[in-house]
Short mmCIF file of C-alpha atoms and ligand atoms in Angstrom, two decimals:
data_model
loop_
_atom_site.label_atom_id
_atom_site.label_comp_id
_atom_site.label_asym_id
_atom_site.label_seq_id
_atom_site.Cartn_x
_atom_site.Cartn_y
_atom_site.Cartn_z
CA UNK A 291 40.70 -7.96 -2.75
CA UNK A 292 38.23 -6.08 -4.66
CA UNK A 293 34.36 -7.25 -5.22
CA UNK A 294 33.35 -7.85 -8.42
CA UNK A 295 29.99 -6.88 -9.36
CA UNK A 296 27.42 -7.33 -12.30
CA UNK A 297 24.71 -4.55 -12.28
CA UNK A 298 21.20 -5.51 -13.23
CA UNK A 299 19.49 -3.17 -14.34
CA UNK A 300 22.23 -0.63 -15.03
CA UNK A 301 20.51 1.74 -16.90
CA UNK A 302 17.99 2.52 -14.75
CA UNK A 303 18.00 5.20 -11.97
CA UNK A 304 19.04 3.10 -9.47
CA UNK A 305 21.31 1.06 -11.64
CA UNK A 306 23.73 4.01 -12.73
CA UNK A 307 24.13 5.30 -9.66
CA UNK A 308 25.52 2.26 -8.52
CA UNK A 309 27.51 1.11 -11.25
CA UNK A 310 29.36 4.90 -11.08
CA UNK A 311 30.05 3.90 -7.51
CA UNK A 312 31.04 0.91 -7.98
CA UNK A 313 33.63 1.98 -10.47
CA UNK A 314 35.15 5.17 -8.77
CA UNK A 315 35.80 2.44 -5.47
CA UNK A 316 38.48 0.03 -5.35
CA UNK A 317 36.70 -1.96 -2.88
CA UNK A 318 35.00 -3.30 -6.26
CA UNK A 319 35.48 -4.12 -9.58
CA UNK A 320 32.68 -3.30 -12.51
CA UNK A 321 32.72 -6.79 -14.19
CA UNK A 322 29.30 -6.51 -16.41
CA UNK A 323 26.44 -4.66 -16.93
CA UNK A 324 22.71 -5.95 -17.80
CA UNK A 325 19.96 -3.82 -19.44
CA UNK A 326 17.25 -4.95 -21.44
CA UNK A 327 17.35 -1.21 -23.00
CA UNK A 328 20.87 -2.43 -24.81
CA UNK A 329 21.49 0.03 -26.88
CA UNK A 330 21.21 2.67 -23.38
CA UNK A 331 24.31 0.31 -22.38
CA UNK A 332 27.04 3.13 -22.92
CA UNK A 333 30.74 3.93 -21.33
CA UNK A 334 31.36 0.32 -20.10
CA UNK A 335 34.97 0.32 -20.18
CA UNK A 336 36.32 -3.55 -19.91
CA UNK A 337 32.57 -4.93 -18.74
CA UNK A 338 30.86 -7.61 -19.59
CA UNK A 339 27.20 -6.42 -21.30
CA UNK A 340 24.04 -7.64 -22.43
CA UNK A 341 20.34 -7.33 -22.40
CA UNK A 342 19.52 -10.45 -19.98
CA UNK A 343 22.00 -11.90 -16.66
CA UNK A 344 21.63 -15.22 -18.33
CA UNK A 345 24.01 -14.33 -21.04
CA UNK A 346 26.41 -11.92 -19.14
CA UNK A 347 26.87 -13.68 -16.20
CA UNK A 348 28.99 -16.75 -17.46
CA UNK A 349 31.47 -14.09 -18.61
CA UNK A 350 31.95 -12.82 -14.76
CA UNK A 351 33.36 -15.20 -12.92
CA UNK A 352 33.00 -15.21 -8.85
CA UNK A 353 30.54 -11.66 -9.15
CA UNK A 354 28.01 -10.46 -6.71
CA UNK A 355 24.58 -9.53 -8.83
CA UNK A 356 23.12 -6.27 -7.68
CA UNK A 357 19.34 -6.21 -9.31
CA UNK A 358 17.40 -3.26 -8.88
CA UNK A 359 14.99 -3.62 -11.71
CA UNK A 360 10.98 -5.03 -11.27
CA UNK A 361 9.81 -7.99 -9.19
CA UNK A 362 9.08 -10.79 -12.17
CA UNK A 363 12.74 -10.04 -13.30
CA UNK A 364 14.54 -9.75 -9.81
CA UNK A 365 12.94 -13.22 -9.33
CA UNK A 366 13.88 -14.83 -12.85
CA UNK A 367 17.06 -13.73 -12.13
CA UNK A 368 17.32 -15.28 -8.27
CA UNK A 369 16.18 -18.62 -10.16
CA UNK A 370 19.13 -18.16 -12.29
CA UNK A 371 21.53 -16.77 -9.55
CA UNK A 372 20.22 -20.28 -7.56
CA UNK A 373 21.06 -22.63 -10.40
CA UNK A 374 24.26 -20.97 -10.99
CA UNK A 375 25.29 -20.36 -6.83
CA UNK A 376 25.57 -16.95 -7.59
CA UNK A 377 25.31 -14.53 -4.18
CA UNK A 378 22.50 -11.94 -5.56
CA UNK A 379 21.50 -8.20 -3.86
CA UNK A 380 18.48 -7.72 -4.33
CA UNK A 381 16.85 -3.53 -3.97
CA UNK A 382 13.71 -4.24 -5.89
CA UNK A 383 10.23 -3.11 -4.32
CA UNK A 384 6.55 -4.64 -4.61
CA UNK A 385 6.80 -8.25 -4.91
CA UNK A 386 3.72 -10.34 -3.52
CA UNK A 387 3.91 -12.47 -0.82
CA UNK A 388 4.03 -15.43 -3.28
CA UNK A 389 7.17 -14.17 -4.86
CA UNK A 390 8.60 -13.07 -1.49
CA UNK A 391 7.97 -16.88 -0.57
CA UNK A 392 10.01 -18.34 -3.20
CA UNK A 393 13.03 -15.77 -2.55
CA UNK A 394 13.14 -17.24 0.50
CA UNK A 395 13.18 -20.82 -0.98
CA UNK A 396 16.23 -19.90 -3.69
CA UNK A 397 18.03 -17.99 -0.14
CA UNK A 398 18.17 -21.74 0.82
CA UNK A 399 20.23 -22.49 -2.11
CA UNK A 400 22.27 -19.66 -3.01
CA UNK A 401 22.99 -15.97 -0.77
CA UNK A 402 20.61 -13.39 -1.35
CA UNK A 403 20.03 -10.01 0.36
CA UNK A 404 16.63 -8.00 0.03
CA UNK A 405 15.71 -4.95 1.53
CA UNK A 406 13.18 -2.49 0.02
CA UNK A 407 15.34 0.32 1.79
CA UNK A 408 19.47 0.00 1.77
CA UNK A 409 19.83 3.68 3.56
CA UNK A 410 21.58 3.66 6.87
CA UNK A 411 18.97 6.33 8.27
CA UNK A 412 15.60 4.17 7.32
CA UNK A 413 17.23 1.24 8.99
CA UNK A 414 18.19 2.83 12.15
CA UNK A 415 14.81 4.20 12.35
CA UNK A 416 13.63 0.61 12.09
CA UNK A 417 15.23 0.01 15.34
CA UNK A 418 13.99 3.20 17.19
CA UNK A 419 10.16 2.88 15.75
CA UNK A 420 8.79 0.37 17.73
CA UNK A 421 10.78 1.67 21.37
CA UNK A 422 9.39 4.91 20.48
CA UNK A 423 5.35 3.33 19.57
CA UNK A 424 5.63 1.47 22.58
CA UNK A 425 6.45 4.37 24.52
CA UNK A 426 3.78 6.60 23.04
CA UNK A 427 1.32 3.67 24.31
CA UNK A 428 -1.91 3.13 22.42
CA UNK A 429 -3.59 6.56 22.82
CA UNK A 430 -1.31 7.84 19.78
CA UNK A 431 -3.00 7.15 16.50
CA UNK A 432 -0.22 6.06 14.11
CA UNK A 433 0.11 7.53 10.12
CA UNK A 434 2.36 7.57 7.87
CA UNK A 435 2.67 9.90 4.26
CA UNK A 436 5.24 8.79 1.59
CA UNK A 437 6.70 11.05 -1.39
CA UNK A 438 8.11 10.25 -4.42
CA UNK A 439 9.01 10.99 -8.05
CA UNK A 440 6.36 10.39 -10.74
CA UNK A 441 7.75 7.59 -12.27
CA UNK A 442 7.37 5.05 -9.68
CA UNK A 443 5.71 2.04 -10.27
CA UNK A 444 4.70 0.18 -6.84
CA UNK A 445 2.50 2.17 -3.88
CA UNK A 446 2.73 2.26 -0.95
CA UNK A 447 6.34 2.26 -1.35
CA UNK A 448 8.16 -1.03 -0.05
CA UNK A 449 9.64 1.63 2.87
CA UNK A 450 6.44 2.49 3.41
CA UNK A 451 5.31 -1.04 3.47
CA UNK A 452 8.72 -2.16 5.89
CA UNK A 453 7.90 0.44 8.34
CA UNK A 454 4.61 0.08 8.56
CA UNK A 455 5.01 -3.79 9.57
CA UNK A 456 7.64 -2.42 12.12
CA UNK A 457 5.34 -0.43 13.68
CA UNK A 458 2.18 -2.93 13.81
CA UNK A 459 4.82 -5.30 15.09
CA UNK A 460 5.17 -2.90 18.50
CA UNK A 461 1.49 -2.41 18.56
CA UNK A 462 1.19 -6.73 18.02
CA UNK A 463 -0.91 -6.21 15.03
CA UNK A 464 -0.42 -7.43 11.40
CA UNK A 465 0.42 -4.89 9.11
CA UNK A 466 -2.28 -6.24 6.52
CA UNK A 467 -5.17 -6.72 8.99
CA UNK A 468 -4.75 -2.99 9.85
CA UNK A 469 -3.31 -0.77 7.09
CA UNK A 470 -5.99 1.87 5.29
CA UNK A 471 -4.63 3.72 2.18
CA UNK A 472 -7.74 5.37 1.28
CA UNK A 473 -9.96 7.37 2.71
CA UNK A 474 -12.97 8.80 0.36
CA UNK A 475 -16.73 9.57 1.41
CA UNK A 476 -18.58 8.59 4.72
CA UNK A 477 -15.53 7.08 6.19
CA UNK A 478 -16.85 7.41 9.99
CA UNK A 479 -14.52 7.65 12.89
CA UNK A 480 -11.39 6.10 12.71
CA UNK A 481 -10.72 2.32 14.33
CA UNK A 482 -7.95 2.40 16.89
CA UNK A 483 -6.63 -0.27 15.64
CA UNK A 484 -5.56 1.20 12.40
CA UNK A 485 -2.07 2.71 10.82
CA UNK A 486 -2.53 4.71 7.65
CA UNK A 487 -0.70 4.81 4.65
CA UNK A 488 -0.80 7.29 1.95
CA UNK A 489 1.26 7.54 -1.19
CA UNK A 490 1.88 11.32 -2.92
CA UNK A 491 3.14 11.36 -6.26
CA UNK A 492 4.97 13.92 -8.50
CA UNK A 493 8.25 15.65 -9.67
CA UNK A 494 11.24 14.15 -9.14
CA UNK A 495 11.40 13.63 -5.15
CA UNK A 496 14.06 11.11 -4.39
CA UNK A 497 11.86 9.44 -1.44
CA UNK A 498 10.09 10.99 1.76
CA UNK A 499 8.38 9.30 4.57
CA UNK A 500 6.65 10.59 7.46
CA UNK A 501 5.65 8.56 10.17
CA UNK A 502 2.74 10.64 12.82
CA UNK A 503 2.17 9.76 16.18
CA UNK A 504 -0.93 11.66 16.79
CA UNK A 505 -2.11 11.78 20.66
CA UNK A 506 -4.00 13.72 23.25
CA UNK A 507 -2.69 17.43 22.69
CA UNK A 508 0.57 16.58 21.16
CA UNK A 509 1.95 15.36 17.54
CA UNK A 510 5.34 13.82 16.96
CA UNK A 511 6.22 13.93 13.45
CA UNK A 512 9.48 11.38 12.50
CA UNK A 513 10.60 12.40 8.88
CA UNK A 514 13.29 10.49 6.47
CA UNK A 515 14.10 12.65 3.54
CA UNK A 516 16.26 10.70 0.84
CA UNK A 517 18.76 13.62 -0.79
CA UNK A 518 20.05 11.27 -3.45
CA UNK A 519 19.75 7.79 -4.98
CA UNK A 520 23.41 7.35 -3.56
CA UNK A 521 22.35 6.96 0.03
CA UNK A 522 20.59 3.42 -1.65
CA UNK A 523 23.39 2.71 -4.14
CA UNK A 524 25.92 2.81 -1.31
CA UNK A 525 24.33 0.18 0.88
CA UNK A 526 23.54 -2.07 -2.20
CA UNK A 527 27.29 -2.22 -2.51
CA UNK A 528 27.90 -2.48 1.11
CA UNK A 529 25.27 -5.69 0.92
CA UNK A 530 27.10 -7.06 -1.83
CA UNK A 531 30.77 -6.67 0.26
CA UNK A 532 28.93 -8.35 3.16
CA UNK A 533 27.45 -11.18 0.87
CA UNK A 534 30.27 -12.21 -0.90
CA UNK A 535 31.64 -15.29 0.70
CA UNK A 536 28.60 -15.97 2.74
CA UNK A 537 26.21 -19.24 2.79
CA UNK A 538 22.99 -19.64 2.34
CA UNK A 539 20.40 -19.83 4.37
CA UNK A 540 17.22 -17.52 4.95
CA UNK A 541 16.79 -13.78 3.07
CA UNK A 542 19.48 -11.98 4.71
CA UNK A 543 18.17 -8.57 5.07
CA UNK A 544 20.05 -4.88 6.21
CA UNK A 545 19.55 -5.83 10.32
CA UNK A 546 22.09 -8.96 9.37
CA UNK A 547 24.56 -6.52 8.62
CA UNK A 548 24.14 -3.74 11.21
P1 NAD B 70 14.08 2.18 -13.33
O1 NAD B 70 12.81 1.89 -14.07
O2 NAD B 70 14.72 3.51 -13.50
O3 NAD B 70 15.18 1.06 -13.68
C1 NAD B 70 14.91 -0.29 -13.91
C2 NAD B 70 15.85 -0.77 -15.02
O4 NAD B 70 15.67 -2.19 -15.16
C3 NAD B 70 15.56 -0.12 -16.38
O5 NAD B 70 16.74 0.40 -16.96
C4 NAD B 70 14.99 -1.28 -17.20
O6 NAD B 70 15.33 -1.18 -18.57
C5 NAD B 70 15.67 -2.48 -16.55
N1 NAD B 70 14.93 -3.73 -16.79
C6 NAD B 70 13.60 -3.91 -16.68
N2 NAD B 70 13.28 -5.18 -17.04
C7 NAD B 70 14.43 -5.78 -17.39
C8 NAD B 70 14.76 -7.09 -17.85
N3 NAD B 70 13.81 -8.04 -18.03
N4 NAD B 70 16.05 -7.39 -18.10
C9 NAD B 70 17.02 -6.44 -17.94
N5 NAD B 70 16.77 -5.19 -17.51
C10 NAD B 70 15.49 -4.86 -17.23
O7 NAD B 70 13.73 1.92 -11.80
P2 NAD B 70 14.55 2.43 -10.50
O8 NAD B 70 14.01 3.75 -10.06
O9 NAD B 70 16.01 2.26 -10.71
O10 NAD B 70 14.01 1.37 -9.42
C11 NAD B 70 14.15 -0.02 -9.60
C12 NAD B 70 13.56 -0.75 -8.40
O11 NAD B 70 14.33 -0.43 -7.23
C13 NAD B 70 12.12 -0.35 -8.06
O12 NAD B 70 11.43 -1.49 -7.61
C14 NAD B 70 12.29 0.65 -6.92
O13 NAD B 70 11.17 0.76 -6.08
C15 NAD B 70 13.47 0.03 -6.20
N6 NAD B 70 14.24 0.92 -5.31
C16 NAD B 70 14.73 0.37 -4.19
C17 NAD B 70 15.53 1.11 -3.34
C18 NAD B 70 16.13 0.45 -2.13
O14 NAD B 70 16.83 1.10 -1.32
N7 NAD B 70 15.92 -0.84 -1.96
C19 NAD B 70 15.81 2.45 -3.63
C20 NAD B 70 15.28 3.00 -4.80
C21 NAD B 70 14.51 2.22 -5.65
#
Protein backbone atom coordinates (compact mmCIF):
# COMPACT_ATOMS: atom_id res chain seq x y z
CA UNK A 1 0.00 0.00 0.00
CA UNK A 2 1.20 3.25 -1.12
CA UNK A 3 1.80 6.46 1.34
CA UNK A 4 -0.07 9.25 0.77
CA UNK A 5 1.50 12.48 1.21
CA UNK A 6 0.57 16.30 1.40
CA UNK A 7 3.64 18.56 0.63
CA UNK A 8 3.99 21.76 2.57
CA UNK A 9 5.63 23.96 1.12
CA UNK A 10 5.67 22.53 -2.40
CA UNK A 11 6.89 25.23 -4.21
CA UNK A 12 9.81 25.81 -2.59
CA UNK A 13 13.27 24.21 -3.30
CA UNK A 14 12.92 21.64 -1.06
CA UNK A 15 9.25 21.17 -1.64
CA UNK A 16 9.47 20.27 -5.49
CA UNK A 17 11.99 18.09 -5.21
CA UNK A 18 10.05 16.05 -3.08
CA UNK A 19 6.75 16.21 -4.44
CA UNK A 20 8.54 15.00 -8.07
CA UNK A 21 9.73 12.09 -5.99
CA UNK A 22 7.02 11.41 -4.45
CA UNK A 23 5.08 11.14 -7.65
CA UNK A 24 7.53 9.14 -9.95
CA UNK A 25 7.43 6.29 -6.69
CA UNK A 26 4.71 3.99 -6.11
CA UNK A 27 5.67 3.59 -2.63
CA UNK A 28 3.51 6.96 -2.40
CA UNK A 29 0.75 8.68 -3.56
CA UNK A 30 0.78 12.76 -4.21
CA UNK A 31 -2.57 13.55 -2.41
CA UNK A 32 -2.19 17.60 -2.02
CA UNK A 33 -0.01 20.25 -2.29
CA UNK A 34 0.27 23.53 0.05
CA UNK A 35 1.92 26.85 -0.99
CA UNK A 36 1.17 30.11 0.21
CA UNK A 37 2.67 31.34 -3.36
CA UNK A 38 -0.80 29.75 -4.97
CA UNK A 39 -0.70 30.81 -8.06
CA UNK A 40 3.28 28.97 -8.27
CA UNK A 41 0.94 25.78 -7.52
CA UNK A 42 1.27 24.28 -11.17
CA UNK A 43 1.10 20.51 -12.79
CA UNK A 44 -0.81 18.96 -9.82
CA UNK A 45 -2.47 16.28 -11.58
CA UNK A 46 -5.47 14.77 -9.21
CA UNK A 47 -4.01 16.74 -5.84
CA UNK A 48 -5.54 18.38 -3.43
CA UNK A 49 -4.15 22.36 -3.38
CA UNK A 50 -4.23 25.39 -1.48
CA UNK A 51 -2.36 28.20 0.06
CA UNK A 52 -2.60 27.00 3.91
CA UNK A 53 -2.66 22.86 5.36
CA UNK A 54 -5.70 23.96 7.22
CA UNK A 55 -7.81 23.98 4.16
CA UNK A 56 -6.13 21.12 2.11
CA UNK A 57 -5.73 18.73 4.57
CA UNK A 58 -9.47 17.69 5.27
CA UNK A 59 -9.50 16.77 1.57
CA UNK A 60 -6.56 14.01 2.19
CA UNK A 61 -7.65 11.57 4.15
CA UNK A 62 -5.04 9.20 6.23
CA UNK A 63 -1.78 11.55 4.61
CA UNK A 64 1.61 11.98 6.06
CA UNK A 65 2.48 16.03 6.01
CA UNK A 66 5.98 16.65 4.81
CA UNK A 67 6.72 20.58 5.80
CA UNK A 68 9.80 22.00 4.73
CA UNK A 69 8.92 25.63 4.83
CA UNK A 70 10.05 28.27 7.99
CA UNK A 71 9.86 27.58 11.72
CA UNK A 72 6.54 29.84 12.78
CA UNK A 73 4.72 27.85 9.94
CA UNK A 74 6.21 24.26 10.50
CA UNK A 75 4.92 24.88 14.08
CA UNK A 76 1.31 26.32 13.18
CA UNK A 77 1.06 23.53 11.19
CA UNK A 78 2.24 20.71 14.02
CA UNK A 79 -0.60 22.53 16.16
CA UNK A 80 -2.89 21.71 13.42
CA UNK A 81 -1.39 18.24 12.53
CA UNK A 82 -1.93 17.65 16.69
CA UNK A 83 -5.57 18.68 16.72
CA UNK A 84 -6.25 16.77 13.68
CA UNK A 85 -3.81 13.33 14.68
CA UNK A 86 -2.12 13.88 11.65
CA UNK A 87 1.64 12.07 11.56
CA UNK A 88 3.78 15.29 10.33
CA UNK A 89 7.73 15.25 8.80
CA UNK A 90 9.10 17.88 9.67
CA UNK A 91 12.82 19.22 7.49
CA UNK A 92 12.59 22.78 8.61
CA UNK A 93 15.84 24.50 10.16
CA UNK A 94 16.29 27.36 12.92
CA UNK A 95 13.61 27.07 15.36
CA UNK A 96 14.43 28.34 19.02
CA UNK A 97 14.57 26.28 21.79
CA UNK A 98 11.07 27.55 22.78
CA UNK A 99 9.55 26.29 19.61
CA UNK A 100 11.67 23.11 19.68
CA UNK A 101 9.99 22.69 23.25
CA UNK A 102 6.53 22.73 22.14
CA UNK A 103 7.28 20.23 19.09
CA UNK A 104 8.10 18.06 21.56
CA UNK A 105 4.81 18.70 23.52
CA UNK A 106 2.43 18.21 20.12
CA UNK A 107 5.03 14.70 19.49
CA UNK A 108 3.06 13.67 22.67
CA UNK A 109 -0.11 13.95 20.87
CA UNK A 110 0.31 13.21 17.38
CA UNK A 111 3.78 11.51 15.33
CA UNK A 112 6.20 13.89 14.27
CA UNK A 113 9.73 13.49 12.82
CA UNK A 114 12.37 16.44 12.78
CA UNK A 115 15.70 16.41 11.65
CA UNK A 116 17.55 19.50 10.32
CA UNK A 117 19.51 16.94 8.02
CA UNK A 118 17.46 13.80 6.28
CA UNK A 119 20.81 12.66 4.21
CA UNK A 120 22.01 9.19 4.93
CA UNK A 121 25.78 10.47 4.84
CA UNK A 122 25.28 13.47 7.61
CA UNK A 123 23.62 10.92 9.79
CA UNK A 124 26.15 8.27 9.63
CA UNK A 125 28.68 10.81 10.31
CA UNK A 126 26.68 11.59 13.43
CA UNK A 127 27.53 8.22 14.63
CA UNK A 128 31.31 8.23 13.71
CA UNK A 129 31.93 12.04 15.10
CA UNK A 130 32.07 11.59 18.55
CA UNK A 131 34.24 7.82 18.32
CA UNK A 132 36.47 9.72 16.16
CA UNK A 133 36.68 13.24 18.83
CA UNK A 134 37.13 10.93 21.49
CA UNK A 135 39.86 9.29 19.84
CA UNK A 136 41.63 12.45 18.76
CA UNK A 137 41.55 13.25 22.71
CA UNK A 138 41.49 16.88 23.77
CA UNK A 139 44.75 18.18 22.20
CA UNK A 140 42.75 18.52 18.74
CA UNK A 141 41.07 21.87 18.53
CA UNK A 142 37.67 21.22 16.90
CA UNK A 143 36.10 23.67 13.79
CA UNK A 144 33.76 23.42 11.64
CA UNK A 145 32.99 25.70 8.06
CA UNK A 146 29.50 25.40 6.42
CA UNK A 147 28.55 26.40 2.65
CA UNK A 148 25.56 27.23 1.17
CA UNK A 149 23.46 28.96 -1.51
CA UNK A 150 22.63 32.66 -1.05
CA UNK A 151 19.23 32.37 -0.34
CA UNK A 152 19.28 30.78 2.94
CA UNK A 153 17.67 32.18 5.70
CA UNK A 154 18.96 30.58 9.17
CA UNK A 155 23.04 30.50 10.12
CA UNK A 156 24.76 28.43 11.30
CA UNK A 157 22.92 25.95 9.40
CA UNK A 158 20.71 23.46 11.59
CA UNK A 159 23.57 20.67 10.26
CA UNK A 160 25.89 22.81 11.40
CA UNK A 161 24.10 23.35 14.60
CA UNK A 162 23.29 19.11 14.94
CA UNK A 163 26.86 18.35 14.53
CA UNK A 164 28.22 20.67 16.47
CA UNK A 165 26.09 19.40 19.63
CA UNK A 166 27.36 15.87 18.55
CA UNK A 167 30.64 16.77 18.89
CA UNK A 168 30.47 18.88 22.31
CA UNK A 169 28.50 15.86 23.43
CA UNK A 170 31.99 13.58 23.07
CA UNK A 171 33.99 16.37 24.48
CA UNK A 172 30.93 16.60 27.59
CA UNK A 173 30.41 20.17 26.81
CA UNK A 174 27.20 22.05 25.79
CA UNK A 175 27.12 23.10 22.43
CA UNK A 176 25.87 26.72 23.51
CA UNK A 177 28.33 27.27 26.40
CA UNK A 178 31.13 26.69 23.82
CA UNK A 179 30.30 27.56 20.19
CA UNK A 180 32.15 30.97 18.66
CA UNK A 181 30.90 32.10 15.19
CA UNK A 182 32.83 35.17 15.02
CA UNK A 183 36.00 36.09 15.25
CA UNK A 184 36.88 40.00 14.52
CA UNK A 185 39.70 42.23 16.22
CA UNK A 186 41.87 41.41 19.38
CA UNK A 187 40.39 38.03 19.74
CA UNK A 188 43.49 36.60 21.89
CA UNK A 189 44.36 32.98 21.96
CA UNK A 190 41.83 30.60 21.54
CA UNK A 191 40.01 28.74 24.80
CA UNK A 192 40.37 24.99 24.61
CA UNK A 193 37.26 24.58 25.39
CA UNK A 194 35.81 25.98 22.27
CA UNK A 195 34.30 24.48 18.74
CA UNK A 196 33.91 27.04 15.99
CA UNK A 197 31.35 27.61 13.65
CA UNK A 198 31.42 29.62 10.59
CA UNK A 199 28.77 30.11 7.95
CA UNK A 200 29.96 31.06 4.04
CA UNK A 201 27.40 32.27 1.85
CA UNK A 202 26.93 32.54 -1.98
CA UNK A 203 25.91 30.95 -5.38
CA UNK A 204 23.90 28.22 -5.43
CA UNK A 205 25.89 25.48 -3.26
CA UNK A 206 23.50 22.77 -2.29
CA UNK A 207 25.15 22.39 1.38
CA UNK A 208 28.90 21.79 2.55
CA UNK A 209 30.24 21.13 5.94
CA UNK A 210 33.60 20.67 7.16
CA UNK A 211 34.34 19.52 10.41
CA UNK A 212 38.61 20.17 11.48
CA UNK A 213 40.31 18.35 13.97
CA UNK A 214 43.31 20.46 14.32
CA UNK A 215 46.25 18.86 16.59
CA UNK A 216 49.94 18.77 17.26
CA UNK A 217 51.47 18.44 13.60
CA UNK A 218 48.54 16.89 11.98
CA UNK A 219 44.93 18.09 10.54
CA UNK A 220 42.05 15.78 9.80
CA UNK A 221 39.62 17.38 7.66
CA UNK A 222 35.90 15.33 7.56
CA UNK A 223 33.90 16.91 4.58
CA UNK A 224 29.98 16.27 3.60
CA UNK A 225 29.29 17.73 0.24
CA UNK A 226 25.41 17.68 -0.60
CA UNK A 227 25.25 17.07 -4.72
CA UNK A 228 21.51 17.63 -4.83
CA UNK A 229 18.42 18.57 -2.80
CA UNK A 230 17.35 14.84 -3.56
CA UNK A 231 19.72 13.29 -1.09
CA UNK A 232 17.15 15.43 1.61
CA UNK A 233 13.94 14.87 -0.36
CA UNK A 234 14.59 11.12 -0.32
CA UNK A 235 14.87 10.70 3.43
CA UNK A 236 11.88 13.12 4.03
CA UNK A 237 9.92 10.46 2.22
CA UNK A 238 11.65 7.64 3.81
CA UNK A 239 10.59 9.50 7.37
CA UNK A 240 7.21 9.78 6.24
CA UNK A 241 7.10 5.68 5.17
CA UNK A 242 8.55 5.06 8.65
CA UNK A 243 5.96 7.44 10.39
CA UNK A 244 2.95 6.37 9.00
CA UNK A 245 1.26 4.05 11.39
CA UNK A 246 3.40 4.98 14.29
CA UNK A 247 2.33 6.50 17.89
CA UNK A 248 3.23 9.20 19.52
CA UNK A 249 5.48 9.84 21.84
CA UNK A 250 8.78 12.05 21.89
CA UNK A 251 10.31 13.90 18.44
CA UNK A 252 11.29 10.94 16.58
CA UNK A 253 14.34 11.96 14.83
CA UNK A 254 16.64 10.10 11.72
CA UNK A 255 18.71 7.74 14.58
CA UNK A 256 14.93 6.18 15.26
CA UNK A 257 15.00 4.98 11.92
CA UNK A 258 18.59 3.85 11.25
P1 LIG B 1 12.19 27.83 0.18
O1 LIG B 1 12.12 29.24 0.66
O2 LIG B 1 12.68 27.56 -1.20
O3 LIG B 1 10.75 27.13 0.33
C1 LIG B 1 9.84 27.37 1.36
C2 LIG B 1 8.44 27.35 0.76
O4 LIG B 1 7.49 27.47 1.83
C3 LIG B 1 8.17 28.50 -0.23
O5 LIG B 1 7.64 28.02 -1.45
C4 LIG B 1 7.16 29.37 0.53
O6 LIG B 1 6.25 30.01 -0.35
C5 LIG B 1 6.46 28.34 1.40
N1 LIG B 1 5.82 28.96 2.56
C6 LIG B 1 6.36 29.88 3.39
N2 LIG B 1 5.44 30.25 4.32
C7 LIG B 1 4.32 29.56 4.06
C8 LIG B 1 3.03 29.51 4.66
N3 LIG B 1 2.72 30.27 5.74
N4 LIG B 1 2.10 28.66 4.15
C9 LIG B 1 2.40 27.91 3.06
N5 LIG B 1 3.60 27.91 2.44
C10 LIG B 1 4.55 28.72 2.94
O7 LIG B 1 13.10 27.08 1.26
P2 LIG B 1 13.86 25.67 1.09
O8 LIG B 1 15.23 25.89 0.57
O9 LIG B 1 12.97 24.68 0.42
O10 LIG B 1 14.05 25.29 2.64
C11 LIG B 1 12.95 25.19 3.53
C12 LIG B 1 13.46 24.80 4.91
O11 LIG B 1 14.03 23.48 4.86
C13 LIG B 1 14.57 25.70 5.46
O12 LIG B 1 14.39 25.84 6.85
C14 LIG B 1 15.84 24.91 5.16
O13 LIG B 1 16.92 25.23 6.01
C15 LIG B 1 15.34 23.50 5.40
N6 LIG B 1 16.12 22.42 4.79
C16 LIG B 1 16.22 21.27 5.48
C17 LIG B 1 16.86 20.18 4.95
C18 LIG B 1 16.89 18.89 5.72
O14 LIG B 1 17.49 17.89 5.28
N7 LIG B 1 16.22 18.83 6.86
C19 LIG B 1 17.45 20.26 3.68
C20 LIG B 1 17.34 21.46 2.98
C21 LIG B 1 16.66 22.53 3.53
Amino acid sequence: MSTPIVVMGACGRMGRVIADLARDDEAFSLVGLVDSRTDALTMTGDCATGGTLAEVLPRCPGAVVIDFTAPAVSLADARLAAEKGTPLVIGTTGFSPEQLQELGELAKRTPIFWSSNMSVGVNVLMKILPELTKALGDKYDIEMVELHHNRKKDSPSGTALMLGECLAEARDWKLDDVRCSARDGIIGERPKAQIGIQAIRGGDVVGVHTIYFMGPGERIEVTHQAHSRETFAQGALRAAAWLAGREPSRLYRMQDIF
